[in-house]
Amino acid sequence: MSEVVEKAILTHLSSGADAKIDDTFVWAAANKLDHNAVVGSVKSLLVDAYVSAEELFTSFYTLSKEAQDVVENGSQEMRVLAALVESGEGLSMPDLQAKVGKNVCKIGMGNCMKNKWAKKDGDKLVALKTLEEVADETKDKLKALQDADGNPEGIMSDKEVTMLKKRKLVSLVKRNSFAVTRGEHYAPNRVKKAADLTKEMLDSGAWKTTPFKPYNFLTVGEKVGGGYLHPLLKVRAEFRKILMQMGFQEMPTNKWVESSFWNFDSLFQPQSHPARDAHDTFFIKEPAATVSVPEDYYERVKEMHEKGGSGSIGYRYDFKREEAFKNLLRTHTTAVSSQMLYKLANQPGGFKPARYFSIDRVFRNETMDATHLCEFHQVEGLVADYNLSLGDLIGTIETFFKKIGITQLRFKPAFNPYTEPSMEIFGYHPDLKKWTEIGNSGMFRPEMLAPMGLPENVRVIAWGLSLERPTMIKYRIKNIRDLFGHKVEMARTRTAPICRFEEA
Ligand code: FB9
């Protein structure tokens, strides 16, 4: 179809160098062509400068069906007056409606009253004018507008146009069209430009003479679909990179169900500790108990809890096997750290210094609020080596947070069942412009390390934080439900920018 229209346009302009299409709308109508198709072809011919065109903006009024009826049969008010005049002594409303119709009666009577052409007299409507005394201005104005192709200029004032608009007799139409003349590269026939260089052209040599479409480097490429990393996983990837740069290797954290033995007992957390009841921990109904633990190690842990050792007096209570065997959803990835440290102590060739980290889900049966869900991702780092000190811990923590943009740190003494001394970590966040609690840390207690069989002068320093908090800060997310869970808008994940931590 467009070829036909193109041909028609180029042929029309072939009549002479100054040939012109004054208004594509009028020209299309005259040539029984669809104006949109003509506009499409003009725009396409413009690209290759076969034509040049000037856009025309025409606005005019069209008459509604009712208005055409007024032009043919007179305005509603005129018809009412005619009926009243014809009736002589006036008509009741029902009689008038019967004569001119419900709609004409309502509108006509209203305007008759306004024009003081008629009035109510009791239950009758009576004419105040004869047909000769009045002119049907509405009809005349509409007729004149129609004859002027909807251009009210010189026919009526804006007020009158507004009145006709209010009577829904006319409505404004805006039309875009073009005035078209020959373009720089005008030719009576369009030579199709090749979009691609083909093997055939190369074989035939036609590429030498074929006009090629210019490459449009501005065309927007197709949106490339594909997967998107959740913001949490982007920050995890950055943290992994940073911790591996610091010489740490990742611990295997793909098993979310642990025994109370590794999650609590091996960390010297007493079986009566409040965190160990169902209010804080998700215990597994089936399988409720773990299969086995290293028996010799189990005995040493039991011993340490009940009687102490290595300079500790222990907790002096009956250590219950079934309590230790209870399965649960791990409450911290420290449950994995304890198993890795146990392996480190019992590997062939004995203990060797090591640096481990973990970033994975942990579960706590907590009351949920804007920043807490009953699961979050814990980031944990530990260094096991000879004669490590609290200074080593502070230094390591400073190195880590410096790499994620936090340089000003404060350490506040704290308590964890499995570390002594312990410190809460506070950092001054440059974007938030305030001190924020950014983690926790400590030196694992000898009551935890000795039963594992680690050499007496081996110290293990460790620290932990969440993945959610830094991610919420990085991506300016106020409510954790906008970050994690079924309420997350996928769009937000698709549009989340790349995560890069600049080392401060
Ligand atoms: O992540 C936390 N805060 C944080 C971290 C980073 C950050 O911004 C980065 C710079 C961009 C902003 C904030 N917190 C720990 C502090 C608080 O949010 C706290 O209210 C909530 N904590 C979680 C536990 O909630 C019950 C965050 C989570 C946490 C706490 C402690 C540990 C791990 C995670 C730990 C530990 C530990 C201690 C000793 C030895 C081994 C592990």
Coordinates of C-alpha atoms and ligand atoms in Angstrom, one line a residue:
M1 CA 0.0 0.0 0.0
S2 CA 2.7 2.5 1.0
E3 CA 4.4 2.1 -2.4
V4 CA 1.1 3.2 -4.1
V5 CA 0.9 6.3 -1.9
E6 CA 4.6 7.0 -2.3
K7 CA 4.2 6.7 -6.1
A8 CA 1.2 9.0 -6.0
I9 CA 3.1 11.7 -4.1
L10 CA 6.2 11.5 -6.3
T11 CA 4.1 11.6 -9.4
H12 CA 2.1 14.6 -8.1
L13 CA 5.5 16.4 -7.6
S14 CA 6.7 15.3 -11.0
S15 CA 4.6 18.0 -12.6
G16 CA 7.3 20.6 -12.1
A17 CA 10.2 21.7 -9.9
D18 CA 7.8 23.9 -7.9
A19 CA 5.1 21.3 -7.8
K20 CA 3.5 21.2 -4.3
I21 CA 0.9 19.4 -2.1
D22 CA -0.6 22.4 -0.2
D23 CA -2.2 20.2 2.5
T24 CA -1.9 16.5 2.6
F25 CA -5.3 16.2 4.3
V26 CA -7.1 17.9 1.5
W27 CA -4.9 16.1 -1.1
A28 CA -5.5 12.7 0.4
A29 CA -9.3 13.4 0.4
A30 CA -9.2 14.5 -3.2
N31 CA -7.2 11.4 -4.2
K32 CA -9.3 9.0 -2.0
L33 CA -6.2 8.1 0.0
D34 CA -6.0 7.5 3.7
H35 CA -4.4 10.6 5.2
N36 CA -2.4 8.6 7.8
A37 CA -0.9 6.5 5.0
V38 CA 0.0 9.7 3.2
V39 CA 1.6 11.1 6.3
G40 CA 3.5 7.8 6.8
S41 CA 4.9 8.0 3.2
V42 CA 5.8 11.7 3.5
K43 CA 7.8 10.9 6.7
S44 CA 9.5 8.0 4.9
L45 CA 10.3 10.0 1.8
L46 CA 11.6 12.8 4.1
V47 CA 14.2 10.4 5.5
D48 CA 15.9 10.1 2.0
A49 CA 15.1 13.7 1.1
Y50 CA 12.9 12.7 -1.8
V51 CA 10.6 15.4 -0.5
S52 CA 10.7 18.2 2.0
A53 CA 7.7 19.0 4.1
E54 CA 6.3 21.7 6.5
E55 CA 4.0 20.6 9.2
L56 CA 0.6 22.2 9.2
F57 CA -1.5 22.5 12.4
T58 CA -5.2 23.1 11.5
S59 CA -7.9 23.4 14.1
F60 CA -11.6 23.8 13.2
Y61 CA -15.0 23.1 14.6
T62 CA -17.2 20.2 13.5
L63 CA -20.9 20.2 13.9
S64 CA -22.5 17.5 16.0
K65 CA -25.4 15.4 14.6
E66 CA -27.8 17.5 16.6
A67 CA -26.2 20.7 15.0
Q68 CA -26.7 19.3 11.5
D69 CA -30.3 18.6 12.5
V70 CA -30.6 22.3 13.6
V71 CA -29.1 23.5 10.3
E72 CA -31.6 21.4 8.4
N73 CA -34.7 21.8 10.7
G74 CA -34.0 24.9 12.7
S75 CA -33.0 25.3 16.3
Q76 CA -34.8 23.7 19.2
E77 CA -36.1 27.1 20.5
M78 CA -37.3 28.0 17.0
R79 CA -39.2 24.8 16.7
V80 CA -40.8 25.3 20.1
L81 CA -41.8 28.8 19.3
A82 CA -43.3 27.7 16.0
A83 CA -45.3 25.1 17.8
L84 CA -46.5 27.6 20.4
V85 CA -47.3 30.2 17.7
E86 CA -49.1 27.6 15.7
S87 CA -51.2 26.6 18.8
G88 CA -52.4 30.1 19.2
E89 CA -53.3 30.2 22.9
G90 CA -50.2 28.1 24.0
L91 CA -49.6 24.5 24.9
S92 CA -49.2 22.4 28.0
M93 CA -45.8 20.9 28.4
P94 CA -47.0 17.3 27.5
D95 CA -48.8 18.7 24.4
L96 CA -45.6 20.6 23.4
Q97 CA -43.5 17.5 23.9
A98 CA -45.9 15.6 21.8
K99 CA -45.5 18.1 19.0
V100 CA -41.7 18.7 19.0
G101 CA -40.3 15.8 20.9
K102 CA -39.1 15.5 24.5
N103 CA -35.5 16.6 23.9
V104 CA -36.3 19.5 21.6
C105 CA -39.0 20.6 24.0
K106 CA -36.6 20.6 27.0
I107 CA -33.8 22.5 25.3
G108 CA -36.1 24.6 23.1
M109 CA -38.3 25.8 26.0
G110 CA -35.2 26.6 28.0
N111 CA -33.8 28.9 25.3
C112 CA -37.2 30.4 24.5
M113 CA -37.5 31.4 28.1
K114 CA -33.9 32.8 28.0
N115 CA -34.6 34.7 24.8
K116 CA -37.9 35.9 26.3
W117 CA -39.6 34.3 23.2
A118 CA -42.1 32.4 25.4
K119 CA -43.2 32.2 29.1
K120 CA -45.1 29.9 31.4
D121 CA -48.7 30.9 32.0
G122 CA -50.3 28.6 34.6
D123 CA -49.7 25.1 33.2
K124 CA -49.5 26.5 29.7
L125 CA -46.5 27.7 27.7
V126 CA -47.3 30.7 25.6
A127 CA -45.4 32.5 22.8
L128 CA -44.3 36.0 23.4
K129 CA -43.0 36.6 19.9
T130 CA -44.1 35.8 16.3
L131 CA -41.8 33.9 14.0
E132 CA -41.2 37.1 12.0
E133 CA -40.0 39.0 15.1
V134 CA -37.2 36.6 15.8
A135 CA -34.2 35.2 13.9
D136 CA -32.9 31.6 14.4
E137 CA -29.4 32.8 15.2
T138 CA -28.3 29.4 16.4
K139 CA -29.2 27.8 13.1
D140 CA -27.7 30.7 11.1
K141 CA -24.4 30.6 13.1
L142 CA -24.1 26.9 12.7
K143 CA -24.8 27.1 9.0
A144 CA -22.2 29.8 8.5
L145 CA -19.7 27.8 10.5
Q146 CA -20.4 24.8 8.4
D147 CA -20.0 26.8 5.2
A148 CA -16.7 28.1 6.5
D149 CA -15.3 24.6 7.0
G150 CA -15.6 25.0 10.8
N151 CA -13.5 28.2 11.0
P152 CA -15.5 30.7 13.3
E153 CA -13.3 33.6 12.5
G154 CA -15.4 36.6 11.4
I155 CA -18.6 34.6 11.9
M156 CA -19.0 34.6 15.7
S157 CA -17.4 35.6 18.9
D158 CA -15.5 33.2 21.2
K159 CA -18.5 33.6 23.7
E160 CA -20.9 32.4 21.0
V161 CA -18.5 29.5 20.1
T162 CA -18.4 28.6 23.8
M163 CA -22.2 28.7 24.0
L164 CA -22.5 26.4 21.0
K165 CA -19.9 24.1 22.6
K166 CA -21.8 24.1 25.9
R167 CA -24.9 23.1 23.8
K168 CA -22.7 20.2 22.5
L169 CA -23.6 21.5 19.0
V170 CA -19.9 22.0 17.9
S171 CA -16.5 20.5 19.0
L172 CA -13.0 21.6 18.2
V173 CA -10.9 19.3 16.0
K174 CA -7.1 19.7 15.8
R175 CA -5.4 18.2 12.7
N176 CA -1.8 17.8 11.7
S177 CA -1.0 17.6 8.1
F178 CA 1.9 18.6 5.8
A179 CA 2.6 20.9 2.9
V180 CA 5.0 18.9 0.7
T181 CA 7.4 20.0 -2.0
R182 CA 10.3 18.3 -3.8
G183 CA 13.3 17.3 -1.7
E184 CA 17.0 17.5 -2.3
H185 CA 17.1 14.0 -3.7
Y186 CA 13.7 14.1 -5.4
A187 CA 13.1 11.5 -8.2
P188 CA 9.8 10.4 -9.7
N189 CA 10.5 6.8 -8.7
R190 CA 11.9 5.8 -5.3
V191 CA 15.0 3.6 -5.5
K192 CA 14.8 1.3 -2.5
K193 CA 17.9 1.6 -0.4
A194 CA 19.4 -1.6 0.8
A195 CA 19.5 -2.1 4.5
D196 CA 22.0 -4.9 4.5
L197 CA 25.1 -5.9 2.5
T198 CA 24.3 -9.5 1.3
K199 CA 26.4 -12.3 -0.1
E200 CA 24.5 -12.0 -3.4
M201 CA 25.6 -8.3 -3.7
L202 CA 29.2 -9.2 -3.0
D203 CA 29.1 -12.1 -5.5
S204 CA 27.3 -10.0 -8.2
G205 CA 29.3 -6.8 -7.4
A206 CA 26.0 -5.0 -7.1
W207 CA 27.2 -3.6 -3.8
K208 CA 29.2 -1.0 -5.9
T209 CA 26.1 0.6 -7.3
T210 CA 23.4 -0.2 -4.7
P211 CA 22.4 2.8 -2.6
F212 CA 22.5 1.8 1.1
K213 CA 20.3 3.0 3.9
P214 CA 22.5 5.1 6.3
Y215 CA 23.1 3.3 9.6
N216 CA 20.9 4.9 12.3
F217 CA 23.2 4.5 15.3
L218 CA 20.5 6.3 17.4
T219 CA 17.9 3.6 17.1
V220 CA 17.3 2.1 20.5
G221 CA 18.4 -1.5 20.5
E222 CA 16.0 -4.2 21.6
K223 CA 15.6 -4.5 25.4
V224 CA 17.8 -7.4 26.3
G225 CA 15.9 -9.6 28.7
G226 CA 17.7 -11.9 31.1
G227 CA 18.1 -12.5 34.7
Y228 CA 18.8 -9.8 37.4
L229 CA 20.7 -10.4 40.6
H230 CA 18.6 -9.5 43.7
P231 CA 20.3 -6.5 45.4
L232 CA 21.1 -8.7 48.4
L233 CA 23.1 -11.0 46.0
K234 CA 24.9 -8.0 44.5
V235 CA 26.1 -6.9 47.9
R236 CA 26.9 -10.6 48.8
A237 CA 29.1 -10.8 45.6
E238 CA 30.9 -7.6 46.7
F239 CA 31.4 -8.9 50.2
R240 CA 32.7 -12.2 48.9
K241 CA 35.2 -10.4 46.7
I242 CA 36.4 -8.2 49.6
L243 CA 36.8 -11.2 52.0
M244 CA 38.6 -13.3 49.4
Q245 CA 40.9 -10.3 48.7
M246 CA 41.6 -10.3 52.5
G247 CA 42.6 -14.0 52.2
F248 CA 39.4 -15.6 53.6
Q249 CA 37.9 -18.7 52.1
E250 CA 34.1 -19.4 52.1
M251 CA 32.6 -22.0 54.5
P252 CA 30.0 -24.4 53.1
T253 CA 26.7 -23.0 54.4
N254 CA 24.2 -24.8 52.1
K255 CA 22.7 -26.9 55.0
W256 CA 20.2 -24.7 56.9
V257 CA 19.1 -27.4 59.4
E258 CA 21.7 -28.0 62.2
S259 CA 21.7 -29.9 65.5
S260 CA 21.6 -27.9 68.7
F261 CA 25.0 -29.5 69.4
W262 CA 26.8 -27.5 66.6
N263 CA 24.5 -24.5 66.8
F264 CA 24.7 -24.0 70.5
D265 CA 26.5 -26.6 72.6
S266 CA 29.8 -26.6 70.6
L267 CA 29.7 -22.8 71.1
F268 CA 29.6 -23.3 74.9
Q269 CA 26.1 -21.8 74.9
P270 CA 24.3 -23.4 78.0
Q271 CA 21.3 -25.6 77.3
S272 CA 19.2 -23.3 79.6
H273 CA 20.1 -20.2 77.5
P274 CA 16.9 -18.3 76.6
A275 CA 17.9 -18.3 72.9
R276 CA 17.5 -22.0 73.0
D277 CA 13.8 -22.2 73.5
A278 CA 11.1 -22.1 70.8
H279 CA 10.5 -18.4 71.3
D280 CA 13.8 -17.6 69.6
T281 CA 14.6 -20.7 67.6
F282 CA 12.7 -22.8 65.0
F283 CA 13.1 -26.4 66.1
I284 CA 12.4 -29.1 63.5
K285 CA 9.4 -31.5 64.1
E286 CA 10.5 -34.2 61.6
P287 CA 13.3 -35.2 61.8
A288 CA 13.3 -33.9 65.4
A289 CA 16.8 -35.3 66.3
T290 CA 20.1 -35.3 64.5
V291 CA 21.7 -38.6 63.5
S292 CA 25.1 -38.4 65.2
V293 CA 27.8 -36.2 66.5
P294 CA 31.5 -37.0 67.0
E295 CA 31.2 -39.0 70.3
D296 CA 34.6 -38.2 71.7
Y297 CA 34.2 -34.6 71.0
Y298 CA 30.6 -34.7 72.4
E299 CA 32.0 -36.0 75.7
R300 CA 34.5 -33.2 75.9
V301 CA 31.8 -30.6 75.2
K302 CA 29.5 -32.2 77.8
E303 CA 32.4 -32.2 80.2
M304 CA 33.2 -28.5 79.6
H305 CA 29.5 -27.5 80.1
E306 CA 29.1 -29.6 83.3
K307 CA 32.5 -29.2 85.0
G308 CA 34.6 -26.8 82.9
G309 CA 38.3 -27.2 82.2
S310 CA 41.1 -25.2 80.6
G311 CA 40.8 -22.7 83.5
S312 CA 37.0 -22.6 83.3
I313 CA 34.6 -23.8 86.0
G314 CA 32.0 -24.6 83.4
Y315 CA 28.2 -24.2 83.9
R316 CA 27.7 -27.0 86.6
Y317 CA 24.4 -28.4 85.2
D318 CA 23.3 -31.8 83.7
F319 CA 24.1 -31.7 80.0
K320 CA 21.3 -33.4 78.2
R321 CA 22.0 -35.5 75.1
E322 CA 18.5 -35.2 73.7
E323 CA 18.7 -31.4 74.1
A324 CA 22.0 -31.5 72.1
F325 CA 20.5 -33.7 69.4
K326 CA 17.5 -31.4 68.7
N327 CA 17.4 -30.3 65.1
L328 CA 16.7 -26.7 64.3
L329 CA 17.0 -24.0 61.6
R330 CA 20.4 -22.5 62.4
T331 CA 20.2 -19.2 64.2
H332 CA 23.6 -18.1 63.1
T333 CA 26.3 -19.2 60.6
T334 CA 28.5 -19.5 63.6
A335 CA 27.1 -23.0 63.7
V336 CA 29.1 -23.7 60.6
S337 CA 32.2 -21.9 62.0
S338 CA 32.2 -24.3 64.9
Q339 CA 32.2 -27.4 62.6
M340 CA 35.0 -25.8 60.4
L341 CA 37.1 -25.1 63.5
Y342 CA 36.5 -28.7 64.7
K343 CA 37.7 -30.0 61.4
L344 CA 40.7 -27.6 61.5
A345 CA 41.7 -29.1 64.8
N346 CA 41.2 -32.7 63.7
Q347 CA 42.5 -32.6 60.2
P348 CA 45.5 -34.9 59.2
G349 CA 48.7 -33.0 60.1
G350 CA 46.9 -31.1 62.8
F351 CA 45.9 -27.5 63.1
K352 CA 47.0 -24.9 60.5
P353 CA 46.1 -21.2 60.7
A354 CA 43.0 -20.4 58.6
R355 CA 40.7 -17.5 57.6
Y356 CA 37.1 -18.4 56.9
F357 CA 33.9 -16.5 56.1
S358 CA 30.3 -17.3 55.5
I359 CA 27.4 -15.3 54.0
D360 CA 24.1 -17.2 54.2
R361 CA 20.6 -17.4 55.7
V362 CA 20.0 -17.7 59.4
F363 CA 16.6 -18.0 61.1
R364 CA 15.4 -16.4 64.4
N365 CA 11.8 -16.7 65.7
E366 CA 11.7 -12.9 66.3
T367 CA 8.8 -10.4 66.2
M368 CA 8.9 -8.9 62.7
D369 CA 9.2 -5.1 62.1
A370 CA 10.4 -2.7 59.4
T371 CA 14.0 -3.9 59.7
H372 CA 13.6 -7.4 61.1
L373 CA 12.2 -10.6 59.4
C374 CA 12.4 -14.0 61.0
E375 CA 15.3 -14.8 58.7
F376 CA 18.3 -12.7 57.5
H377 CA 21.6 -13.3 55.9
Q378 CA 24.6 -13.3 58.3
V379 CA 28.0 -12.3 57.2
E380 CA 30.7 -13.8 59.4
G381 CA 34.5 -13.8 59.3
L382 CA 36.9 -15.6 61.5
V383 CA 40.7 -16.0 61.8
A384 CA 42.2 -18.9 63.7
D385 CA 45.9 -18.5 64.4
Y386 CA 48.5 -18.6 67.2
N387 CA 48.4 -15.8 69.9
L388 CA 45.9 -13.6 68.2
S389 CA 44.9 -10.6 70.2
L390 CA 41.9 -8.3 70.5
G391 CA 44.0 -5.8 68.5
D392 CA 44.2 -8.3 65.6
L393 CA 40.4 -8.5 65.8
I394 CA 39.9 -4.7 65.7
G395 CA 42.5 -4.4 62.9
T396 CA 40.8 -7.1 60.8
I397 CA 37.3 -5.5 61.4
E398 CA 38.7 -2.1 60.5
T399 CA 40.2 -3.5 57.2
F400 CA 36.9 -5.1 56.3
F401 CA 34.7 -2.0 57.0
K402 CA 37.2 0.3 55.3
K403 CA 36.7 -1.7 52.1
I404 CA 33.0 -1.1 52.3
G405 CA 33.4 2.6 52.9
I406 CA 33.3 2.9 56.7
T407 CA 36.4 4.2 58.2
Q408 CA 35.3 5.6 61.6
L409 CA 34.6 2.7 63.9
R410 CA 33.9 2.5 67.6
F411 CA 33.9 -0.7 69.7
K412 CA 31.5 -1.2 72.6
P413 CA 32.0 -4.0 75.1
A414 CA 29.2 -6.6 74.7
F415 CA 28.4 -10.2 75.6
N416 CA 28.0 -13.3 73.5
P417 CA 27.8 -16.8 75.1
Y418 CA 30.6 -18.0 72.9
T419 CA 33.1 -15.0 72.8
E420 CA 35.0 -13.3 75.6
P421 CA 35.8 -10.4 75.2
S422 CA 33.0 -9.4 72.9
M423 CA 32.4 -6.0 71.2
E424 CA 29.5 -4.4 69.4
I425 CA 30.8 -2.5 66.3
F426 CA 29.6 1.0 65.6
G427 CA 30.4 2.9 62.4
Y428 CA 29.9 6.5 61.2
H429 CA 28.0 6.1 58.0
P430 CA 29.0 8.9 55.5
D431 CA 25.7 8.8 53.6
L432 CA 23.5 8.5 56.8
K433 CA 25.7 11.1 58.5
K434 CA 25.2 9.1 61.8
W435 CA 26.8 6.4 64.0
T436 CA 25.1 3.0 63.4
E437 CA 25.5 -0.4 64.9
I438 CA 27.2 -2.3 62.1
G439 CA 28.0 -5.6 63.7
N440 CA 29.2 -7.7 66.6
S441 CA 32.5 -9.5 67.3
G442 CA 34.6 -11.3 69.8
M443 CA 37.3 -13.9 70.6
F444 CA 35.9 -17.4 70.9
R445 CA 36.0 -18.7 74.4
P446 CA 38.6 -21.4 75.4
E447 CA 35.6 -23.4 76.6
M448 CA 34.6 -23.6 72.9
L449 CA 38.1 -24.1 71.4
A450 CA 39.7 -26.5 73.9
P451 CA 37.2 -29.4 73.5
M452 CA 37.7 -29.2 69.8
G453 CA 41.4 -30.1 70.3
L454 CA 42.9 -26.9 69.1
P455 CA 46.4 -26.2 70.4
E456 CA 46.3 -24.3 73.7
N457 CA 47.8 -21.0 72.2
V458 CA 45.5 -20.9 69.2
R459 CA 43.1 -18.0 69.3
V460 CA 40.1 -17.5 67.1
I461 CA 38.9 -13.9 66.4
A462 CA 35.5 -13.4 64.7
W463 CA 33.0 -10.8 63.7
G464 CA 29.5 -10.8 62.2
L465 CA 27.0 -8.5 60.6
S466 CA 23.9 -8.8 58.4
L467 CA 23.7 -8.5 54.7
E468 CA 20.3 -6.9 54.8
R469 CA 21.3 -3.7 56.6
P470 CA 24.1 -2.7 54.3
T471 CA 22.0 -3.6 51.3
M472 CA 19.1 -1.4 52.6
I473 CA 21.5 1.5 53.1
K474 CA 23.2 1.0 49.7
Y475 CA 19.9 0.8 47.8
R476 CA 18.1 3.4 50.1
I477 CA 15.4 0.9 51.0
K478 CA 13.5 1.9 54.2
N479 CA 11.4 -1.2 54.8
I480 CA 12.9 -4.7 54.8
R481 CA 9.7 -5.9 53.1
D482 CA 10.7 -3.9 50.0
L483 CA 14.0 -5.8 50.0
F484 CA 13.1 -9.4 50.9
G485 CA 10.0 -11.5 50.6
H486 CA 6.8 -11.9 48.6
K487 CA 6.0 -8.1 48.6
V488 CA 9.2 -7.2 46.7
E489 CA 8.5 -5.5 43.3
M490 CA 10.4 -7.3 40.7
A491 CA 10.8 -4.0 38.8
R492 CA 12.9 -2.8 41.7
T493 CA 15.2 -5.7 41.3
R494 CA 15.4 -5.2 37.5
T495 CA 16.3 -1.6 37.9
A496 CA 18.6 -1.9 40.9
P497 CA 22.0 -0.3 40.0
I498 CA 25.3 -2.3 40.1
C499 CA 26.8 -2.6 43.6
R500 CA 30.3 -1.2 44.1
F501 CA 31.9 -0.4 47.5
E502 CA 34.6 2.2 47.1
E503 CA 37.4 1.6 49.6
A504 CA 37.4 4.7 51.7
Ligands
FB9_1 O1 24.5 -5.7 60.3 C1 24.3 -4.9 61.2 N1 24.4 -3.6 61.0 C2 24.9 -3.0 59.9 C3 25.9 -3.6 59.1 C4 26.4 -2.8 58.0 C5 25.8 -1.6 57.7 O2 26.2 -0.8 56.6 C6 27.4 -1.1 55.9 C7 28.2 -0.1 55.6 C8 27.3 -0.4 54.6 C9 24.8 -1.1 58.4 C10 24.3 -1.8 59.5 N2 23.9 -5.3 62.5 C11 24.0 -6.7 62.8 C12 23.6 -4.3 63.5 C13 22.1 -4.1 63.7 O3 21.5 -4.0 62.4 C14 21.4 -5.1 64.6 O4 20.3 -4.4 65.0 C15 20.9 -6.3 63.9 N3 21.9 -7.3 63.7 C16 21.4 -8.6 63.3 C17 21.0 -9.6 64.4 O5 19.8 -9.1 64.8 C18 19.4 -9.9 65.8 C19 22.7 -7.3 62.6 C20 22.7 -8.8 62.6 C21 23.8 -9.5 63.2 C22 24.2 -9.3 64.5 C23 25.3 -10.0 65.0 C24 26.0 -10.9 64.3 C25 25.6 -11.0 63.0 C26 24.5 -10.4 62.4 C27 27.2 -11.5 64.8 C28 28.1 -12.0 65.2 C29 29.3 -12.6 65.7 C30 29.8 -12.2 66.9 C31 31.0 -12.8 67.4 C32 31.5 -13.8 66.7 C33 31.0 -14.3 65.5 C34 29.8 -13.7 65.0

